[in-house]
Amino acid sequence: MIDRRTVEQIARLARLELDEERVVKLTDELSRILAHIDKLEELDVTDVPPLTHGTGGADVYRADVAGPVLDRDDALRNAPDQADGLFRVPRVIGDA
Amino acid sequence: MQAFPAVATIAQDVRNGGRSARSFTDDALARIDAHGEALGAFLHVDVDGARAHADEVDRRAAGGDDLPLAGVPIALKDNLCTNGVPTTCGSRILSRFIPPYDATVVARLRAAGAVIVAKTNLDEFAMGSSNENSAFGPVRNPWDLARAPGGSSGGSAAAVAAGLVPVALGSDTGGSIRQPAALTGTVGLKPTYGRVSRYGLVAFGSSLDQIGPLSRNVEDAARVLAVIAGGDPRDATCSNDPVPDVVAGLEDGVDGLRVGLPREYFDDAIGDGVKTLVRRAANRLATAGATLIDVSLPHTSYGIPAYYIVATSEASSNLSRYDGIHYGHRTKDAADLAETYERSRTEGFGAEVRRRIMLGTFALASGYYDAYYDRAMRVRTLIRRDFEEAFEQVDVILSPTSPTPAFKLGEKTSDPLEMYLADVLTVTANLAGVPGLVVPEGLCDHDGARLPVGVQLMGPLWSEARLLQVGRWLERTREEAISIPEGAAS
């Protein structure tokens, strides 16, 4: 189960701004989804290791050599706002 | 409308100078122009780029370049980055994104002479099972325009089923190639995790995602896989092992093959029409010298809960990069940086993407991690072991792909959990990393319509060649032809 306070807290962590209607709806939907997910508790997994690699292979290494990279203009081309070859962002701290 | 020739025939024609790449490309563009909009299958048609590239292929072919996919028109799911061509992921947040590079699969297709003609519609960020979560509208199933083509590679599946392109690429995180293939009567292959580079695929669930082909026949899928598979220094999870020849053994048949039928995949939740056709395929295999063996994959029912924790957790992490700063949508209405993040993301993501980010953020949050993410990753090991034990007894597993044939648009949109359950027979392959191939078996009457049913073949890690060989046999001995549905050309 998940309550509305938790939903609001998770939204802050996820950087999402939820209005009242969405908080109510998500609280209900996530509760029902988690009720289904709670089926996992039927299993005793104490001695089962987590599967952390898709195909269980060894690490794959590459030579530590610099390759071609995007040039600055290409990297900035999709930026919503830019100036002087840099990403421009709104004020981070303090009043305008 | 007549289907395109086989991929090998197109390429041979173009290499021999019998017909130009430009002519095949113009044919595909004309089909897309005539029928694409009614299906909602495409988000961008690259008319000028495709023609220019086709002309270049013709020059290369004339110069004697040995191009395995010379002049083959191909459509790409719009979560594959294409240099200079819009890539939206079906999301408002990327609606104006133009990648400055090609995905590895795209570069390999171009090098092999394939011509990228269009980008296909999908559920936003590949999150969905019906293609109704696209910010740019749903895709319609060519077999019945009132029905969903499945998802999330719904646009690629519909485009191939309707004969608008001979082949397309999709991506499969929990069934997103295989389920739409089954629902549209097309062939769909999810390779082993690590067989195909994910570089340039917009990430959803990084430990689950694989790129693969959708096509009208098994050989075409094999020929596309042969081009896109193999190690890539830009994807550390992509295997550097040599890729076996997946075309040479296609006609080798099924004599002596051990075929597992997992009892959990034939339970009461699976429709009778679907079960009947899967059993028909099994019986045909038995009469041709294969042995049918009942097997059990006992943790199948834990697949959906484990999948929706693992996939959403990885998605919540992957999608944290959409910050309104580097690329993608930025809100016009923010006082500071924190508000820029929150409003850009809230305005840019659709309801299902927000829901999954929330679920994944919850599962990874301090205090919940052990109960959810860690537990799901352990259950994943149990699911992997189920497959390992089954593959000690059998060479391949034969099963249904989707519990039912194509459902109606709007039928499952009110309840997210009901939509999630549509993936019950496909998510386990992603969790275990094993490959899965869907081949159409026939048509069945369902809910007042005549609709295709695809069977699923799963095999051990790296067994694509075997799956394609068995799939080719099932296709060759199929009792019904799967043609282009008439509705598609209306």
XYZ file of C-alpha atoms in Angstrom:
586
model
C 0.000 0.000 0.000
C 1.024 3.544 -0.593
C -0.530 6.670 0.946
C -0.822 10.152 -0.462
C 2.013 11.501 1.679
C 4.334 8.900 0.159
C 3.105 9.746 -3.343
C 3.900 13.416 -2.756
C 7.325 12.539 -1.381
C 8.103 10.252 -4.347
C 6.965 12.957 -6.778
C 9.481 15.352 -5.219
C 12.250 12.767 -5.603
C 11.215 12.149 -9.221
C 11.049 15.890 -9.967
C 7.403 15.745 -11.020
C 4.830 18.366 -10.128
C 1.512 16.663 -9.387
C -1.726 18.547 -8.890
C -4.391 17.368 -6.462
C -6.261 15.314 -9.042
C -3.110 13.472 -10.151
C -2.018 12.774 -6.578
C -5.381 11.174 -5.792
C -5.395 9.132 -8.997
C -1.784 7.970 -8.660
C -2.295 7.002 -5.022
C -5.115 4.708 -6.108
C -3.352 3.313 -9.192
C -0.004 2.715 -7.503
C -1.748 1.041 -4.556
C -3.472 -1.415 -6.852
C -0.286 -2.107 -8.840
C 1.719 -2.626 -5.643
C -0.969 -4.979 -4.300
C -0.279 -7.156 -7.356
C 3.491 -6.803 -6.955
C 3.208 -7.934 -3.329
C 2.765 -11.428 -4.782
C 6.591 -11.518 -4.795
C 6.435 -11.875 -0.990
C 5.150 -15.437 -1.403
C 8.666 -16.499 -2.381
C 11.528 -17.145 0.025
C 14.486 -15.506 -1.700
C 16.859 -15.371 1.279
C 19.447 -17.628 -0.355
C 18.841 -16.546 -3.946
C 21.368 -14.039 -5.310
C 20.059 -11.074 -7.315
C 20.489 -11.341 -11.089
C 22.425 -8.218 -11.847
C 23.763 -8.957 -15.305
C 21.534 -9.716 -18.270
C 23.374 -12.740 -19.596
C 25.789 -13.473 -16.786
C 28.813 -12.640 -18.900
C 32.140 -11.284 -17.735
C 32.949 -7.586 -17.912
C 33.765 -6.399 -21.404
C 36.720 -4.044 -21.635
C 37.745 -1.693 -24.380
C 41.052 0.024 -24.983
C 41.323 3.290 -23.038
C 41.755 5.405 -26.137
C 39.939 8.643 -26.884
C 37.629 8.337 -29.882
C 35.668 10.883 -31.869
C 33.285 13.006 -29.797
C 30.502 15.428 -30.696
C 31.712 18.903 -31.404
C 30.294 21.707 -29.334
C 27.877 23.050 -31.937
C 26.339 19.631 -32.471
C 26.053 19.036 -28.739
C 24.290 22.378 -28.263
C 22.007 22.131 -31.272
C 19.124 20.583 -29.304
C 19.486 22.826 -26.246
C 16.317 24.767 -25.352
C 18.481 27.761 -24.468
C 22.152 28.514 -25.020
C 24.593 31.381 -25.024
C 28.298 31.748 -25.793
C 28.704 28.055 -26.533
C 27.164 27.052 -23.188
C 23.832 25.716 -21.937
C 21.925 28.589 -20.357
C 19.910 27.726 -17.246
C 17.585 29.715 -15.005
C 18.784 31.128 -11.706
C 19.842 28.381 -9.298
C 19.891 30.192 -5.931
C 18.395 33.382 -4.511
C 15.930 36.020 -5.720
C 15.952 37.597 -9.138
C -1.571 -4.566 -52.607
C 1.262 -6.979 -53.295
C 3.897 -7.609 -50.670
C 7.465 -6.505 -51.310
C 9.794 -9.229 -52.590
C 11.964 -10.991 -49.990
C 14.843 -8.938 -48.643
C 17.399 -11.193 -50.370
C 15.595 -10.755 -53.688
C 15.502 -6.975 -53.375
C 19.207 -6.836 -52.521
C 20.134 -9.167 -55.363
C 18.064 -7.160 -57.834
C 19.741 -3.942 -56.776
C 23.249 -5.437 -56.838
C 22.636 -6.883 -60.315
C 21.245 -3.628 -61.599
C 17.894 -5.315 -62.363
C 15.988 -2.695 -60.396
C 17.284 0.356 -58.582
C 17.322 1.061 -54.856
C 15.658 4.329 -55.785
C 12.760 2.487 -57.372
C 12.203 0.279 -54.292
C 12.446 3.367 -52.103
C 9.938 5.293 -54.210
C 7.605 2.295 -54.043
C 7.778 2.245 -50.226
C 7.306 6.018 -50.035
C 4.221 5.794 -52.282
C 2.719 3.018 -50.135
C 3.415 5.012 -46.973
C 1.886 8.119 -48.540
C -1.257 6.220 -49.528
C -1.865 4.146 -46.390
C 0.374 5.357 -43.558
C -1.890 8.042 -42.202
C -4.977 5.843 -41.833
C -2.872 3.475 -39.698
C -1.119 6.181 -37.671
C 1.991 4.054 -38.136
C 4.555 6.771 -38.858
C 5.847 9.793 -36.967
C 8.245 10.986 -39.653
C 8.734 10.047 -43.293
C 12.202 10.969 -44.532
C 11.339 11.447 -48.219
C 14.372 13.488 -49.269
C 16.859 11.645 -47.086
C 15.626 8.244 -48.250
C 15.828 9.196 -51.937
C 19.310 10.636 -51.555
C 20.459 7.569 -49.678
C 18.875 5.234 -52.256
C 20.739 7.011 -55.044
C 23.949 6.584 -53.094
C 23.207 2.854 -52.655
C 22.700 2.570 -56.408
C 26.100 4.179 -56.989
C 27.751 1.873 -54.445
C 26.066 -1.185 -55.979
C 27.144 -0.140 -59.475
C 30.675 0.195 -58.121
C 30.583 -3.441 -57.047
C 30.071 -2.989 -53.292
C 28.763 -6.196 -51.766
C 25.741 -4.834 -49.869
C 23.695 -7.555 -48.100
C 20.639 -5.276 -47.780
C 21.154 -3.233 -50.959
C 18.113 -1.046 -51.549
C 15.933 -2.658 -48.870
C 13.486 -0.024 -47.572
C 13.267 -0.177 -43.788
C 11.291 1.689 -41.121
C 12.688 2.264 -37.636
C 10.876 2.547 -34.350
C 11.166 6.156 -33.310
C 13.267 5.393 -30.235
C 16.287 4.654 -32.452
C 18.518 7.675 -32.968
C 18.966 8.761 -36.581
C 21.502 11.447 -37.386
C 19.707 14.592 -38.565
C 16.280 12.910 -38.577
C 13.766 13.603 -35.770
C 13.566 10.987 -33.013
C 10.652 11.637 -30.662
C 10.184 8.395 -28.732
C 6.465 9.129 -29.035
C 6.909 11.813 -26.383
C 6.217 15.524 -26.218
C 9.443 15.907 -24.256
C 11.443 14.911 -27.379
C 9.049 16.331 -29.980
C 11.759 18.576 -31.464
C 14.793 16.385 -30.800
C 17.090 15.772 -33.754
C 19.895 13.367 -32.819
C 23.438 14.381 -33.794
C 24.425 10.722 -34.298
C 23.200 7.351 -35.573
C 22.448 4.384 -33.330
C 24.858 1.506 -34.016
C 22.074 -0.531 -35.653
C 21.248 2.423 -37.903
C 24.879 2.853 -38.957
C 25.122 -0.883 -39.692
C 21.910 -0.873 -41.743
C 23.133 2.101 -43.784
C 26.518 0.448 -44.344
C 24.718 -2.708 -45.546
C 22.780 -0.706 -48.133
C 19.369 -0.574 -46.409
C 17.411 2.651 -46.965
C 15.711 4.173 -43.935
C 12.408 5.549 -45.173
C 10.478 6.395 -42.014
C 10.299 6.437 -38.218
C 7.421 4.517 -36.696
C 4.942 5.341 -33.960
C 5.299 3.724 -30.536
C 4.053 3.937 -26.989
C 5.792 6.874 -25.328
C 9.320 5.747 -24.362
C 8.234 2.222 -25.392
C 6.012 1.990 -22.310
C 2.830 0.206 -23.269
C 1.261 -2.840 -24.853
C -1.206 -1.250 -27.277
C 0.500 1.801 -28.806
C -2.191 3.979 -27.213
C 0.362 5.772 -25.021
C 1.949 7.693 -27.899
C 1.748 11.462 -27.497
C 1.026 11.597 -31.235
C -2.000 9.311 -31.354
C -2.595 5.569 -31.521
C -1.659 3.109 -34.261
C -4.428 1.016 -35.810
C -4.217 -2.684 -36.539
C -4.352 -3.318 -40.314
C -6.493 -6.429 -39.677
C -9.215 -4.343 -38.010
C -8.797 -0.602 -37.753
C -10.835 -0.516 -34.518
C -8.181 -2.649 -32.816
C -4.741 -2.015 -31.342
C -1.689 -3.419 -33.139
C -0.096 -4.184 -29.779
C 2.849 -2.299 -28.408
C 5.126 -0.786 -27.913
C 6.517 -1.375 -31.443
C 2.993 -0.994 -32.856
C 3.896 1.322 -35.722
C 6.666 -0.985 -36.970
C 4.350 -4.022 -36.769
C 1.443 -2.269 -38.518
C 3.710 -0.930 -41.280
C 5.092 -4.396 -42.037
C 1.705 -6.149 -41.719
C 0.147 -3.671 -44.153
C 2.967 -4.223 -46.652
C 4.173 -0.609 -46.586
C 7.775 -1.660 -45.909
C 9.285 -5.166 -46.108
C 11.031 -4.926 -42.728
C 11.231 -2.675 -39.692
C 13.144 -2.517 -36.438
C 11.492 -2.497 -33.040
C 12.693 -2.764 -29.471
C 11.577 -5.281 -26.861
C 11.798 -4.648 -23.108
C 8.940 -6.920 -22.003
C 7.439 -8.134 -25.278
C 7.329 -4.956 -27.359
C 8.479 -6.679 -30.565
C 6.841 -10.080 -30.029
C 3.359 -9.069 -28.869
C 2.724 -6.620 -31.758
C 4.121 -9.223 -34.181
C 1.626 -11.749 -32.818
C -1.265 -9.281 -33.025
C -0.519 -8.193 -36.605
C 0.467 -11.520 -38.211
C 4.126 -10.598 -38.644
C 7.436 -12.187 -37.642
C 9.175 -10.567 -34.668
C 12.507 -11.453 -33.058
C 13.816 -10.374 -29.671
C 17.467 -11.421 -29.695
C 19.394 -12.606 -26.645
C 20.277 -9.703 -24.346
C 23.688 -8.579 -25.578
C 23.358 -9.875 -29.153
C 22.569 -6.434 -30.605
C 24.121 -3.140 -29.515
C 21.783 -0.777 -27.672
C 23.920 2.285 -28.440
C 21.558 4.948 -29.737
C 18.410 3.191 -28.537
C 16.670 5.602 -26.173
C 17.000 3.724 -22.890
C 13.940 2.359 -21.062
C 15.002 -0.689 -18.983
C 18.695 -1.069 -19.711
C 19.061 -4.640 -18.432
C 16.030 -5.764 -20.490
C 16.024 -3.730 -23.742
C 16.952 -5.401 -27.042
C 16.532 -4.231 -30.619
C 15.209 -6.675 -33.208
C 13.506 -7.021 -36.593
C 9.841 -7.272 -37.587
C 9.248 -8.770 -41.020
C 6.826 -10.690 -43.217
C 8.871 -13.882 -43.174
C 11.525 -15.596 -41.084
C 14.336 -15.367 -43.613
C 13.992 -11.575 -43.825
C 14.276 -11.342 -40.028
C 17.401 -13.526 -40.138
C 19.006 -11.361 -42.818
C 18.382 -8.176 -40.857
C 19.663 -9.767 -37.636
C 22.846 -10.826 -39.434
C 23.544 -7.161 -40.228
C 22.705 -5.590 -36.855
C 24.122 -8.266 -34.476
C 27.582 -8.368 -32.975
C 29.924 -6.602 -30.570
C 30.122 -2.837 -30.283
C 32.695 -0.928 -28.229
C 29.979 1.665 -27.519
C 27.784 -0.834 -25.618
C 29.683 -2.662 -22.885
C 26.768 -5.103 -22.417
C 26.926 -6.185 -26.065
C 28.699 -9.511 -26.521
C 31.932 -9.587 -28.503
C 31.472 -13.282 -29.303
C 31.278 -14.040 -33.017
C 27.696 -14.207 -34.300
C 26.908 -17.595 -35.873
C 25.464 -17.667 -39.394
C 21.714 -17.309 -38.841
C 20.744 -17.844 -42.488
C 22.652 -20.987 -43.529
C 20.597 -23.466 -41.486
C 17.149 -21.987 -42.053
C 15.901 -24.932 -44.131
C 17.345 -27.651 -41.877
C 13.955 -28.727 -40.510
C 12.912 -30.068 -37.125
C 13.652 -33.814 -37.178
C 14.860 -34.898 -33.743
C 14.080 -31.529 -32.181
C 12.913 -31.549 -28.546
C 10.100 -29.030 -28.120
C 8.974 -27.992 -24.634
C 5.388 -26.952 -23.941
C 5.380 -24.996 -20.656
C 2.192 -25.866 -18.790
C 1.984 -22.414 -17.144
C 1.586 -20.846 -20.610
C -1.591 -22.782 -21.383
C -3.688 -21.944 -18.334
C -7.278 -20.674 -18.200
C -6.276 -17.036 -18.754
C -5.148 -17.881 -22.297
C -7.871 -17.694 -24.947
C -9.086 -20.896 -26.611
C -8.490 -19.590 -30.134
C -4.861 -18.877 -29.274
C -4.325 -22.229 -27.552
C -5.877 -24.139 -30.465
C -3.438 -22.632 -32.967
C -0.388 -23.150 -30.745
C -1.398 -26.810 -30.312
C -1.835 -27.107 -34.074
C 1.755 -25.921 -34.554
C 2.939 -28.365 -31.861
C 1.145 -31.304 -33.493
C 2.655 -30.470 -36.848
C 6.125 -30.497 -35.273
C 5.395 -33.901 -33.733
C 4.374 -35.440 -37.050
C 7.628 -34.179 -38.596
C 9.855 -36.007 -36.131
C 10.086 -33.547 -33.256
C 9.388 -34.717 -29.712
C 6.911 -32.768 -27.607
C 7.800 -32.600 -23.920
C 5.741 -31.071 -21.120
C 7.909 -28.690 -19.133
C 7.295 -26.341 -16.254
C 8.467 -22.767 -15.761
C 7.139 -22.582 -12.205
C 7.847 -18.902 -11.545
C 5.995 -17.604 -14.598
C 3.271 -15.932 -12.543
C 5.929 -13.870 -10.739
C 7.163 -12.467 -14.037
C 4.809 -9.494 -14.233
C 5.391 -8.270 -10.661
C 9.180 -8.701 -10.975
C 9.215 -7.093 -14.405
C 7.233 -4.025 -13.396
C 9.658 -3.369 -10.525
C 12.868 -3.922 -12.519
C 11.690 -2.099 -15.664
C 10.222 0.907 -13.860
C 13.216 1.232 -11.541
C 15.596 1.334 -14.481
C 13.239 3.682 -16.337
C 13.052 6.116 -13.426
C 16.839 6.283 -13.450
C 17.181 6.489 -17.247
C 14.518 9.174 -17.582
C 16.117 11.420 -14.957
C 18.215 12.806 -17.829
C 15.191 14.719 -19.183
C 15.793 17.914 -17.278
C 14.759 20.615 -19.751
C 18.372 21.799 -19.985
C 20.435 19.782 -22.459
C 17.772 18.774 -24.993
C 14.049 18.217 -25.137
C 11.139 20.270 -23.887
C 11.731 23.151 -21.467
C 8.835 24.815 -19.663
C 8.192 28.465 -20.404
C 7.047 28.995 -16.868
C 9.675 28.536 -14.172
C 11.245 30.870 -11.642
C 14.319 28.806 -10.864
C 16.194 25.659 -11.781
C 14.194 23.289 -9.561
C 10.932 24.495 -11.102
C 12.454 24.136 -14.565
C 13.101 20.460 -13.898
C 9.685 19.780 -12.384
C 7.565 21.674 -14.882
C 9.523 20.576 -17.975
C 9.177 16.942 -16.943
C 5.533 17.204 -15.896
C 4.572 18.964 -19.137
C 6.715 16.695 -21.296
C 5.853 13.209 -20.004
C 2.480 11.518 -20.560
C 0.428 9.769 -17.888
C 1.882 6.256 -18.287
C 5.472 7.502 -18.262
C 4.801 9.559 -15.119
C 3.179 6.524 -13.497
C 6.182 4.320 -14.239
C 8.692 6.931 -13.091
C 6.731 7.158 -9.837
C 6.621 3.374 -9.373
C 10.331 3.010 -10.134
C 11.349 5.907 -7.911
C 9.309 4.323 -5.116
C 10.905 0.885 -5.629
C 14.416 2.367 -5.450
C 13.722 4.748 -2.560
C 15.444 4.329 0.760
C 13.276 2.134 2.976
C 11.596 0.331 0.061
C 14.628 -0.865 -1.916
C 14.987 -4.231 -0.141
C 11.282 -5.025 -0.242
C 10.895 -4.243 -3.920
C 13.947 -3.802 -6.165
C 16.268 -6.224 -4.395
C 13.517 -8.842 -4.072
C 12.557 -8.481 -7.753
C 16.198 -8.978 -8.805
C 16.323 -12.210 -6.754
C 13.064 -13.430 -8.308
C 14.689 -12.709 -11.642
C 17.316 -15.311 -10.784
C 14.538 -17.842 -10.093
C 13.009 -17.104 -13.499
C 16.404 -17.520 -15.181
C 16.822 -20.891 -13.387
C 13.378 -22.005 -14.618
C 14.604 -21.555 -18.192
C 17.994 -23.186 -17.522
C 16.299 -26.277 -16.101
C 13.807 -26.465 -18.960
C 16.585 -26.169 -21.538
C 18.317 -29.199 -20.020
C 15.373 -31.213 -21.358
C 14.391 -29.378 -24.534
C 15.957 -27.418 -27.395
C 13.197 -24.847 -27.752
C 10.028 -23.845 -25.937
C 6.817 -23.324 -27.901
C 4.083 -21.173 -26.378
C 1.432 -18.573 -27.043
C 2.692 -14.965 -27.261
C -0.319 -12.943 -26.160
C -3.256 -14.266 -24.117
C -5.678 -13.077 -26.818
C -5.600 -11.836 -30.407
C -5.735 -8.058 -30.971
C -7.969 -6.217 -28.513
C -9.967 -3.089 -29.289
C -8.550 0.412 -28.973
C -9.715 1.758 -25.615
C -10.484 -1.705 -24.238
C -7.685 -1.723 -21.655
C -6.825 1.948 -21.221
C -8.876 2.580 -18.070
C -6.902 0.147 -15.906
C -3.080 0.216 -16.113
C -2.770 -3.119 -14.305
C -4.958 -4.887 -16.855
C -2.716 -3.559 -19.640
C 0.383 -4.789 -17.764
C -1.076 -8.314 -17.616
C -1.117 -8.429 -21.457
C 2.667 -9.027 -21.190
C 2.440 -12.128 -18.978
C 3.839 -14.540 -21.626
C 6.656 -12.316 -22.878
C 8.298 -10.551 -19.897
C 10.020 -13.689 -18.613
C 12.293 -13.906 -21.689
C 13.532 -10.368 -21.009
C 14.052 -11.058 -17.313
C 16.070 -14.202 -18.169
C 17.829 -12.616 -21.178
C 16.845 -15.450 -23.549
C 15.786 -14.894 -27.172
C 12.200 -15.132 -28.403
C 10.834 -15.415 -31.938
C 7.201 -14.945 -32.932
C 5.887 -16.502 -36.128
C 2.297 -16.174 -37.354
C 0.488 -19.514 -37.259
C -2.912 -18.604 -38.624
C -6.134 -16.711 -38.107
C -8.853 -17.244 -35.548
C -12.329 -15.886 -34.932
C -12.247 -13.607 -31.941
C -14.774 -11.116 -30.702
C -16.477 -10.756 -34.081
C -13.298 -10.459 -36.150
C -10.859 -12.729 -37.986
C -7.457 -12.035 -36.452
C -3.909 -13.396 -36.629
C -2.288 -15.482 -33.901
C 1.482 -15.778 -33.535
C 3.307 -18.565 -31.716
C 6.359 -17.836 -29.588
C 9.583 -19.852 -29.689
C 12.086 -19.317 -26.885
C 15.531 -20.879 -26.654
C 18.709 -20.834 -24.567
C 20.970 -17.766 -24.592
C 22.472 -17.123 -28.060
C 20.202 -19.663 -29.823
C 18.775 -17.292 -32.460
C 19.884 -19.527 -35.344
C 17.969 -22.482 -33.894
C 14.837 -20.400 -33.245
C 14.896 -19.047 -36.795
C 15.361 -22.562 -38.188
C 12.311 -23.865 -36.286
C 10.345 -20.717 -37.077
C 11.136 -21.107 -40.753
C 9.865 -24.690 -40.673
C 6.617 -23.647 -38.980
C 6.190 -20.923 -41.585
C 6.900 -23.279 -44.503
C 4.386 -25.870 -43.306
C 1.704 -23.398 -42.229
C -1.759 -24.383 -43.402
C -2.942 -20.829 -44.113
C -1.320 -18.024 -46.037
C -0.906 -14.776 -44.082
C -1.487 -12.140 -46.735
C -1.796 -8.382 -46.491
C -5.156 -7.687 -44.829
C -7.642 -5.976 -47.119
C -8.480 -3.319 -44.530
C -4.917 -2.033 -44.715
C -5.290 -0.811 -48.279
C -8.665 0.875 -47.819
